[in-house]
CSV table of C-alpha atoms and ligand atoms in Angstrom, one decimal:
chain,number,residue,atom,x,y,z
A,501,MET,CA,125.0,-29.6,18.6
A,502,SER,CA,122.8,-30.7,16.4
A,503,HIS,CA,119.3,-29.5,15.7
A,504,LEU,CA,118.2,-31.8,13.3
A,505,PHE,CA,115.9,-33.1,15.6
A,506,ASP,CA,114.5,-30.0,17.1
A,507,PRO,CA,110.3,-30.3,16.9
A,508,LEU,CA,109.1,-27.5,14.2
A,509,THR,CA,105.8,-26.3,15.0
A,510,LEU,CA,103.5,-24.0,12.4
A,511,ARG,CA,100.8,-23.0,13.3
A,512,GLY,CA,98.7,-26.6,15.3
A,513,VAL,CA,101.3,-29.0,13.8
A,514,THR,CA,104.4,-29.6,15.0
A,515,LEU,CA,106.5,-32.4,13.4
A,516,ARG,CA,109.0,-34.0,15.9
A,517,ASN,CA,111.9,-32.7,12.9
A,518,ARG,CA,112.6,-30.9,10.5
A,519,ILE,CA,113.5,-34.5,8.3
A,520,GLY,CA,110.5,-34.8,6.1
A,521,ILE,CA,110.3,-36.6,3.0
A,522,SER,CA,109.7,-34.5,-0.6
A,523,PRO,CA,107.5,-35.4,-2.6
A,524,MET,CA,107.5,-37.6,-5.5
A,525,CYS,CA,105.4,-39.1,-8.1
A,526,GLN,CA,105.2,-43.3,-8.0
A,527,TYR,CA,103.0,-43.6,-11.0
A,528,SER,CA,101.8,-46.4,-9.7
A,529,ALA,CA,98.1,-45.1,-9.2
A,530,GLU,CA,95.1,-46.6,-11.1
A,531,ASP,CA,92.5,-43.5,-12.4
A,532,GLY,CA,93.7,-41.3,-9.5
A,533,LEU,CA,93.3,-44.0,-6.7
A,534,ALA,CA,95.9,-44.2,-3.9
A,535,ASN,CA,97.4,-47.6,-3.3
A,536,ASP,CA,98.6,-50.9,-0.8
A,537,TRP,CA,101.5,-49.8,-2.9
A,538,HIS,CA,101.2,-45.6,-2.0
A,539,MET,CA,100.5,-47.3,1.5
A,540,VAL,CA,104.0,-48.8,2.0
A,541,HIS,CA,105.7,-46.8,0.3
A,542,LEU,CA,104.6,-44.2,2.4
A,543,GLY,CA,103.8,-46.3,5.4
A,544,SER,CA,107.5,-47.3,5.0
A,545,ARG,CA,109.0,-43.3,5.9
A,546,ALA,CA,106.5,-42.7,8.7
A,547,VAL,CA,107.8,-45.8,10.7
A,548,GLY,CA,111.3,-44.7,9.4
A,549,GLY,CA,111.2,-41.4,11.9
A,550,ALA,CA,110.3,-38.4,8.9
A,551,GLY,CA,109.1,-35.2,10.8
A,552,LEU,CA,106.6,-34.1,7.8
A,553,ILE,CA,105.4,-37.1,5.0
A,554,ILE,CA,103.8,-34.6,1.6
A,555,VAL,CA,102.7,-37.5,-0.5
A,556,GLU,CA,103.2,-37.3,-5.0
A,557,ALA,CA,101.9,-34.2,-7.0
A,558,THR,CA,98.5,-35.6,-6.4
A,559,ALA,CA,95.7,-33.9,-9.3
A,560,VAL,CA,93.1,-31.1,-8.0
A,561,THR,CA,91.5,-32.4,-12.2
A,562,PRO,CA,92.8,-35.3,-14.4
A,563,GLU,CA,94.0,-33.3,-17.2
A,564,GLY,CA,96.0,-32.2,-14.2
A,565,ARG,CA,97.8,-35.3,-14.2
A,566,ILE,CA,101.1,-35.7,-14.6
A,567,SER,CA,100.7,-39.6,-16.1
A,568,PRO,CA,97.3,-41.8,-16.4
A,569,ASN,CA,98.5,-43.8,-13.5
A,570,ASP,CA,99.0,-40.1,-10.6
A,571,VAL,CA,96.9,-39.7,-7.7
A,572,GLY,CA,94.5,-37.5,-8.2
A,573,ILE,CA,92.2,-36.1,-5.5
A,574,TRP,CA,89.7,-34.9,-7.8
A,575,SER,CA,87.1,-37.7,-5.9
A,576,ASP,CA,85.4,-37.9,-2.4
A,577,ALA,CA,86.6,-41.8,-3.1
A,578,HIS,CA,90.3,-39.9,-4.0
A,579,ALA,CA,90.1,-38.6,-0.5
A,580,ASP,CA,88.4,-41.5,1.3
A,581,ALA,CA,91.7,-44.6,-0.5
A,582,LEU,CA,94.1,-41.7,0.6
A,583,ARG,CA,92.4,-41.9,4.0
A,584,PRO,CA,94.1,-44.8,5.7
A,585,ILE,CA,97.6,-44.1,4.9
A,586,THR,CA,96.9,-40.3,6.4
A,587,ARG,CA,96.1,-42.0,9.6
A,588,PHE,CA,99.3,-44.5,9.4
A,589,MET,CA,101.8,-42.1,8.8
A,590,ARG,CA,100.4,-40.4,12.5
A,591,GLU,CA,99.7,-43.8,14.3
A,592,TYR,CA,104.0,-43.8,13.4
A,593,GLY,CA,104.6,-39.7,14.8
A,594,ALA,CA,104.7,-38.6,10.6
A,595,VAL,CA,102.3,-35.4,9.6
A,596,PRO,CA,101.1,-36.2,6.6
A,597,GLY,CA,101.1,-33.2,3.6
A,598,VAL,CA,100.3,-33.5,0.0
A,599,GLN,CA,101.1,-31.6,-2.6
A,600,LEU,CA,98.0,-29.7,-5.3
A,601,ALA,CA,98.9,-29.9,-8.1
A,602,HIS,CA,98.1,-29.0,-11.7
A,603,ALA,CA,101.0,-29.9,-15.3
A,604,GLY,CA,99.7,-27.3,-17.3
A,605,ARG,CA,100.8,-27.9,-20.1
A,606,LYS,CA,103.1,-30.7,-19.5
A,607,ALA,CA,100.8,-33.1,-17.9
A,608,GLY,CA,99.3,-36.2,-20.3
A,609,THR,CA,102.6,-37.7,-20.8
A,610,ALA,CA,103.2,-41.2,-19.9
A,611,ARG,CA,105.5,-42.2,-17.0
A,612,PRO,CA,109.0,-42.7,-17.4
A,613,TRP,CA,109.7,-46.4,-17.2
A,614,ASP,CA,107.5,-47.1,-20.6
A,615,GLY,CA,109.0,-43.7,-22.0
A,616,GLY,CA,108.1,-39.9,-21.1
A,617,LYS,CA,106.5,-39.2,-23.8
A,618,PRO,CA,103.3,-37.8,-24.9
A,619,VAL,CA,100.8,-41.0,-24.0
A,620,SER,CA,98.4,-40.5,-27.6
A,621,ASP,CA,94.6,-40.0,-26.8
A,622,GLU,CA,94.5,-43.5,-28.7
A,623,ASP,CA,96.4,-44.7,-25.6
A,624,GLY,CA,94.4,-42.5,-23.4
A,625,GLY,CA,96.4,-38.9,-23.5
A,626,TRP,CA,94.1,-35.8,-23.5
A,627,ASP,CA,94.2,-31.9,-24.2
A,628,ILE,CA,96.1,-30.1,-22.5
A,629,ILE,CA,96.1,-26.0,-21.0
A,630,GLY,CA,98.6,-24.2,-20.4
A,631,PRO,CA,98.9,-20.0,-19.5
A,632,SER,CA,99.9,-19.8,-23.6
A,633,ALA,CA,100.2,-22.3,-27.0
A,634,ILE,CA,103.6,-22.6,-26.5
A,635,PRO,CA,104.0,-26.4,-26.3
A,636,PHE,CA,107.1,-27.7,-23.0
A,637,ALA,CA,109.4,-29.5,-26.1
A,638,GLU,CA,109.1,-30.5,-29.6
A,639,GLU,CA,106.8,-34.0,-29.7
A,640,TYR,CA,103.9,-32.7,-26.0
A,641,ARG,CA,101.3,-31.1,-27.9
A,642,THR,CA,101.0,-27.3,-27.8
A,643,PRO,CA,98.4,-26.6,-25.1
A,644,GLN,CA,95.3,-24.2,-25.0
A,645,ALA,CA,95.4,-20.9,-24.0
A,646,MET,CA,93.6,-20.9,-20.9
A,647,THR,CA,90.4,-18.7,-21.1
A,648,ARG,CA,88.6,-16.4,-17.7
A,649,THR,CA,86.7,-19.3,-17.0
A,650,GLU,CA,89.7,-22.1,-16.9
A,651,LEU,CA,91.2,-20.6,-15.0
A,652,ASP,CA,88.3,-20.5,-12.6
A,653,GLN,CA,87.6,-23.0,-12.7
A,654,VAL,CA,91.3,-24.4,-12.0
A,655,LYS,CA,91.2,-22.2,-8.6
A,656,ALA,CA,87.3,-24.7,-7.7
A,657,ALA,CA,89.7,-27.0,-8.0
A,658,PHE,CA,92.6,-26.5,-5.7
A,659,SER,CA,90.0,-25.5,-3.6
A,660,ALA,CA,87.3,-27.9,-3.6
A,661,ALA,CA,91.2,-30.4,-3.2
A,662,ALA,CA,92.5,-29.5,-0.6
A,663,THR,CA,88.8,-29.3,1.4
A,664,ARG,CA,89.5,-33.3,0.9
A,665,ALA,CA,92.3,-33.2,1.1
A,666,ASP,CA,90.9,-32.0,5.1
A,667,ALA,CA,88.5,-35.1,5.2
A,668,ALA,CA,91.0,-37.0,4.2
A,669,GLY,CA,94.1,-36.3,7.4
A,670,PHE,CA,95.9,-34.6,5.4
A,671,GLU,CA,97.4,-32.0,8.5
A,672,CYS,CA,99.4,-30.2,5.8
A,673,VAL,CA,99.3,-29.1,2.3
A,674,GLU,CA,101.9,-27.8,-0.2
A,675,ILE,CA,101.0,-25.9,-3.8
A,676,HIS,CA,102.5,-27.7,-6.4
A,677,ALA,CA,103.7,-24.4,-8.5
A,678,ALA,CA,107.1,-25.6,-9.2
A,679,HIS,CA,109.2,-27.7,-11.6
A,680,GLY,CA,106.8,-27.0,-14.9
A,681,TYR,CA,103.6,-27.3,-14.4
A,682,LEU,CA,100.9,-24.7,-14.2
A,683,LEU,CA,101.5,-22.5,-11.6
A,684,HIS,CA,105.3,-21.5,-12.2
A,685,SER,CA,104.5,-21.6,-16.1
A,686,PHE,CA,102.4,-18.5,-15.9
A,687,HIS,CA,105.8,-17.2,-13.5
A,688,SER,CA,108.1,-17.9,-16.2
A,689,PRO,CA,108.0,-15.4,-19.2
A,690,ILE,CA,109.0,-18.5,-21.0
A,691,ALA,CA,105.6,-20.0,-21.2
A,692,ASN,CA,103.7,-17.4,-20.1
A,693,GLN,CA,103.4,-15.0,-23.6
A,694,ARG,CA,99.7,-13.2,-22.2
A,695,THR,CA,98.4,-10.3,-22.8
A,696,ASP,CA,95.7,-10.2,-20.3
A,697,ALA,CA,96.0,-10.0,-16.3
A,698,TYR,CA,97.6,-12.6,-16.0
A,699,GLY,CA,100.8,-12.2,-18.0
A,700,GLY,CA,103.4,-10.0,-19.0
A,701,SER,CA,104.3,-7.5,-15.4
A,702,PHE,CA,105.6,-9.8,-12.4
A,703,GLU,CA,102.9,-9.1,-11.1
A,704,ASN,CA,100.2,-10.0,-13.5
A,705,ARG,CA,102.9,-13.4,-13.8
A,706,VAL,CA,102.4,-14.3,-9.9
A,707,ARG,CA,98.1,-13.5,-10.0
A,708,PHE,CA,97.5,-17.0,-11.4
A,709,THR,CA,99.7,-18.8,-8.8
A,710,LEU,CA,97.9,-15.8,-5.5
A,711,GLU,CA,95.1,-16.8,-6.6
A,712,VAL,CA,94.7,-21.2,-6.0
A,713,THR,CA,96.6,-19.1,-3.1
A,714,ARG,CA,93.9,-17.7,-2.0
A,715,GLU,CA,91.4,-20.4,-2.1
A,716,VAL,CA,93.2,-22.7,-0.6
A,717,ARG,CA,94.6,-21.2,2.3
A,718,ALA,CA,90.4,-20.1,2.6
A,719,VAL,CA,88.9,-23.8,3.3
A,720,TRP,CA,91.6,-25.1,4.6
A,721,PRO,CA,92.0,-24.8,7.9
A,722,ASP,CA,93.5,-22.1,9.9
A,723,ASP,CA,95.4,-24.5,12.7
A,724,LYS,CA,97.1,-26.2,9.5
A,725,PRO,CA,99.7,-24.8,8.3
A,726,LEU,CA,100.4,-24.7,3.4
A,727,LEU,CA,103.6,-25.0,2.2
A,728,VAL,CA,104.1,-23.4,-1.9
A,729,ARG,CA,107.0,-25.2,-3.5
A,730,LEU,CA,108.4,-22.8,-6.0
A,731,SER,CA,111.4,-23.5,-9.0
A,732,CYS,CA,113.0,-19.8,-7.6
A,733,THR,CA,115.3,-20.2,-10.8
A,734,ASP,CA,114.8,-21.1,-14.3
A,735,TRP,CA,118.0,-21.1,-14.9
A,736,ILE,CA,117.5,-20.2,-18.2
A,737,GLU,CA,118.5,-16.3,-19.6
A,738,GLY,CA,115.0,-14.8,-19.8
A,739,GLY,CA,113.7,-17.4,-17.4
A,740,TRP,CA,111.8,-16.6,-14.0
A,741,THR,CA,114.4,-15.2,-11.1
A,742,LEU,CA,115.4,-15.9,-7.6
A,743,GLU,CA,115.3,-12.3,-7.6
A,744,GLU,CA,111.1,-12.6,-8.0
A,745,SER,CA,111.1,-15.7,-6.4
A,746,ILE,CA,111.8,-14.0,-3.4
A,747,ALA,CA,109.7,-10.9,-4.4
A,748,LEU,CA,106.4,-14.1,-4.6
A,749,ALA,CA,107.4,-15.9,-1.7
A,750,ARG,CA,106.8,-12.2,-0.1
A,751,LEU,CA,103.2,-12.3,-0.7
A,752,LEU,CA,101.9,-15.8,-0.5
A,753,LYS,CA,103.6,-14.4,3.0
A,754,ASP,CA,100.8,-12.7,3.5
A,755,GLU,CA,98.6,-15.2,2.2
A,756,GLY,CA,98.6,-16.7,4.0
A,757,VAL,CA,101.6,-20.0,3.7
A,758,ASP,CA,103.7,-20.6,6.4
A,759,LEU,CA,106.3,-22.0,4.2
A,760,ILE,CA,107.9,-21.8,0.9
A,761,ASP,CA,109.9,-25.4,-0.6
A,762,CYS,CA,112.6,-24.3,-2.1
A,763,SER,CA,112.9,-26.3,-5.1
A,764,SER,CA,114.4,-25.3,-9.4
A,765,GLY,CA,113.7,-25.8,-12.9
A,766,GLY,CA,111.5,-27.6,-15.0
A,767,ILE,CA,110.4,-25.1,-17.1
A,768,ALA,CA,112.7,-26.1,-20.7
A,769,ARG,CA,115.4,-28.1,-21.2
A,770,GLY,CA,118.5,-27.5,-22.2
A,771,ALA,CA,119.3,-25.4,-18.3
A,772,LYS,CA,122.1,-25.3,-17.4
A,773,ILE,CA,121.7,-26.4,-13.4
A,774,PRO,CA,124.4,-27.0,-11.2
A,775,THR,CA,123.3,-31.1,-9.4
A,776,THR,CA,126.4,-30.0,-6.6
A,777,PRO,CA,125.8,-31.5,-3.1
A,778,GLY,CA,123.2,-28.7,-1.3
A,779,TYR,CA,123.3,-26.2,-4.8
A,780,GLN,CA,119.5,-25.9,-4.1
A,781,VAL,CA,120.7,-24.6,-0.3
A,782,PRO,CA,121.0,-20.9,-1.0
A,783,PHE,CA,117.8,-20.2,-3.0
A,784,ALA,CA,115.7,-21.8,0.7
A,785,GLU,CA,119.1,-19.0,2.7
A,786,ALA,CA,117.7,-15.3,0.8
A,787,ILE,CA,114.0,-17.2,0.1
A,788,ARG,CA,114.4,-17.2,4.7
A,789,LYS,CA,116.4,-14.8,5.7
A,790,GLN,CA,115.0,-11.5,2.7
A,791,ALA,CA,111.0,-13.2,3.0
A,792,GLY,CA,111.0,-13.7,6.5
A,793,ILE,CA,109.2,-16.6,5.3
A,794,ALA,CA,110.2,-20.0,6.8
A,795,THR,CA,111.9,-21.8,4.6
A,796,ALA,CA,112.7,-25.3,3.3
A,797,ALA,CA,115.7,-26.9,1.4
A,798,VAL,CA,116.3,-29.5,-0.7
A,799,GLY,CA,118.2,-31.3,-3.7
A,800,LEU,CA,121.0,-33.7,-2.7
A,801,ILE,CA,121.2,-33.4,0.7
A,802,THR,CA,122.4,-37.2,1.3
A,803,GLN,CA,124.7,-37.0,4.9
A,804,PRO,CA,123.7,-36.5,7.8
A,805,ALA,CA,125.8,-34.0,8.9
A,806,ASP,CA,125.7,-31.4,5.8
A,807,ALA,CA,121.2,-31.6,7.2
A,808,ASP,CA,122.0,-30.5,9.9
A,809,ALA,CA,123.9,-28.1,9.6
A,810,ILE,CA,122.2,-26.5,6.6
A,811,ILE,CA,118.8,-26.3,10.3
A,812,ARG,CA,122.8,-25.6,12.9
A,813,GLU,CA,124.4,-22.4,11.3
A,814,GLY,CA,120.4,-20.4,9.6
A,815,HIS,CA,120.3,-21.9,5.8
A,816,ALA,CA,116.0,-22.7,5.9
A,817,ASP,CA,114.0,-24.2,8.6
A,818,MET,CA,113.7,-27.3,7.4
A,819,VAL,CA,114.8,-30.3,5.1
A,820,LEU,CA,113.0,-32.2,2.5
A,821,LEU,CA,114.5,-36.0,1.6
A,822,GLY,CA,114.1,-36.8,-1.9
A,823,ARG,CA,116.3,-40.1,-3.9
A,824,GLU,CA,117.5,-40.5,0.2
A,825,SER,CA,115.1,-41.2,1.1
A,826,LEU,CA,114.0,-43.5,-1.5
A,827,ARG,CA,117.0,-46.3,-1.6
A,828,ASP,CA,116.5,-45.7,2.5
A,829,PRO,CA,113.0,-44.6,3.8
A,830,TYR,CA,115.3,-45.7,7.7
A,831,PHE,CA,117.6,-41.9,7.5
A,832,PRO,CA,115.8,-40.9,9.9
A,833,GLN,CA,116.6,-42.5,12.4
A,834,ARG,CA,120.3,-43.2,11.5
A,835,ALA,CA,120.4,-39.3,10.6
A,836,ALA,CA,119.7,-39.7,14.4
A,837,ARG,CA,122.6,-43.1,15.3
A,838,GLU,CA,124.6,-40.3,13.9
A,839,LEU,CA,124.6,-37.4,15.2
A,840,LEU,CA,123.2,-38.7,18.5
A,841,GLY,CA,123.9,-41.2,19.6
A,842,SER,CA,120.6,-43.1,19.7
A,843,ALA,CA,117.4,-43.0,17.5
A,844,GLY,CA,115.5,-43.1,20.7
A,845,ASP,CA,111.7,-42.3,20.1
A,846,LEU,CA,111.6,-42.2,16.1
A,847,LEU,CA,112.6,-46.2,16.6
A,848,PRO,CA,109.2,-48.5,16.7
A,849,PRO,CA,108.8,-51.3,19.3
A,850,GLN,CA,108.9,-54.1,17.2
A,851,TYR,CA,111.9,-53.1,15.6
A,852,TRP,CA,113.8,-52.4,19.5
A,853,ARG,CA,115.8,-56.1,18.9
A,854,ALA,CA,117.6,-54.8,16.5
A,855,TRP,CA,119.5,-52.5,18.4
A,856,GLU,CA,120.0,-53.8,21.8
B,1835,FNR,C1,110.6,-36.2,-7.9
B,1835,FNR,N1,110.2,-35.2,-7.6
B,1835,FNR,C2,108.8,-34.4,-7.1
B,1835,FNR,N2,108.9,-33.3,-7.0
B,1835,FNR,C3,107.7,-32.6,-6.4
B,1835,FNR,O1,107.9,-30.4,-6.3
B,1835,FNR,N3,106.4,-33.4,-6.9
B,1835,FNR,C4,107.0,-34.3,-7.6
B,1835,FNR,O2,105.3,-36.0,-7.4
B,1835,FNR,C5,107.6,-34.9,-7.5
B,1835,FNR,N4,107.9,-36.2,-8.3
B,1835,FNR,C6,109.4,-36.7,-8.3
B,1835,FNR,C7,109.0,-37.8,-7.8
B,1835,FNR,C8,110.8,-39.3,-8.3
B,1835,FNR,C9,111.0,-40.3,-8.6
B,1835,FNR,C10,111.6,-38.1,-7.9
B,1835,FNR,C11,113.5,-38.1,-8.0
B,1835,FNR,C12,111.6,-36.9,-7.6
B,1835,FNR,C13,111.3,-33.9,-7.3
B,1835,FNR,C14,111.9,-34.1,-6.0
B,1835,FNR,O3,111.2,-33.8,-4.9
B,1835,FNR,C15,112.9,-33.5,-5.2
B,1835,FNR,O4,112.1,-32.6,-5.3
B,1835,FNR,C16,114.3,-34.0,-6.1
B,1835,FNR,O5,114.1,-34.7,-6.2
B,1835,FNR,C17,115.4,-33.4,-5.6
B,1835,FNR,O6,116.0,-34.2,-4.8
B,1835,FNR,P1,117.3,-35.3,-4.1
B,1835,FNR,O7,115.7,-36.4,-5.1
B,1835,FNR,O8,117.8,-34.7,-4.4
B,1835,FNR,O9,117.5,-35.3,-2.7
B,1836,XEN,C1,112.7,-29.9,-12.5
B,1836,XEN,C2,112.3,-31.3,-12.4
B,1836,XEN,C3,112.2,-32.5,-10.5
B,1836,XEN,C4,112.0,-33.8,-10.6
B,1836,XEN,N1,110.7,-34.7,-11.5
B,1836,XEN,C5,109.1,-33.0,-10.7
B,1836,XEN,C6,107.8,-33.7,-10.4
B,1836,XEN,C7,108.3,-34.9,-11.3
B,1836,XEN,C8,108.3,-35.0,-12.8
B,1836,XEN,C9,110.6,-35.5,-11.3
B,1836,XEN,C10,106.7,-33.2,-10.7
B,1836,XEN,O1,107.6,-32.5,-10.1
B,1836,XEN,N2,105.9,-33.6,-10.6
């Protein structure tokens, strides 16, 4: 019996199945504005049958962009650019979600196909911020250690972004607290050496994420789910651990978070990551069981049978697909055919002739 196609209800929102599209930067925006690329890319995955589509890391301030070509949501014009895309995703049965992000000390880099290195001032780069004045890597800028005023400004930017996400038609928001970006960099002693209330003990290192979450939850409608993506381990001795992620997940649940999206890594180079199929699934399982909150599993999930087993065996409540969905936007339809014998309602009538 397959369970991958069971609906999943989070607050007032029901996903048609347990397959989500993981947030993936497209590095294709100008001035943070979503455009035709985003419509076609995200729209195709809605037509392909995904239950949830999480729009790429979407910057809450211009300085919070990973690259000058990231999508942003720091003004109403940005929300206006996203609205037709959320409408299309909904029309084709997918729940539109967006990942709200600030890249912190990893901001201001060129897009991967332009080399991915930090961008100089002359080429349009900018000064960056982080918990401490510790650069991500040798060639990176040294971040300015954030002042209390800057912490408040970033919290306000996340909450304004959530308000705009609602106005843009999103039904789900994910806070990006993974991959070495701003919030994760507060969690990890590798990037956070503060001596104030935001550094040192576990309680202090998670304070900023909890405050951001509280401000977002306060403006995000009660009937819409809130997700948080965590790097569940740094994979580095002396870094952030799974045990700390479980403890943070419990606190996030108390703040009204509905699901933890379980990723890992990204705080520093040189981490030893065992990239075998489903290598992050144990994190989703541990947090689901020990923190009592719904989880998403992500990372090297490429086969319909494996995705189904993750749900059926109770390792996670849903799966998120990254690169496999770039290879095949119709993965959900294909998985339904393989597991159920037919793509059923996931196949739009425009495509029925192909399968008659
Ligand atoms: C990513 N990933 C990612 N993660 C995230 O939280 N926000 C983002 O915007 C991005 N951007 C991004 C771009 C591209 C091109 C890739 C390939 C990946 C990570 C992604 O969501 C996912 O967690 C990983 O790729 C692991 O899943 P897969 O690809 O093994 O299914
Ligand atoms: C640890 C890196 C995971 C993969 N990436 C994540 C991104 C963008 C670059 C690739 C992200 O979280 N925005």
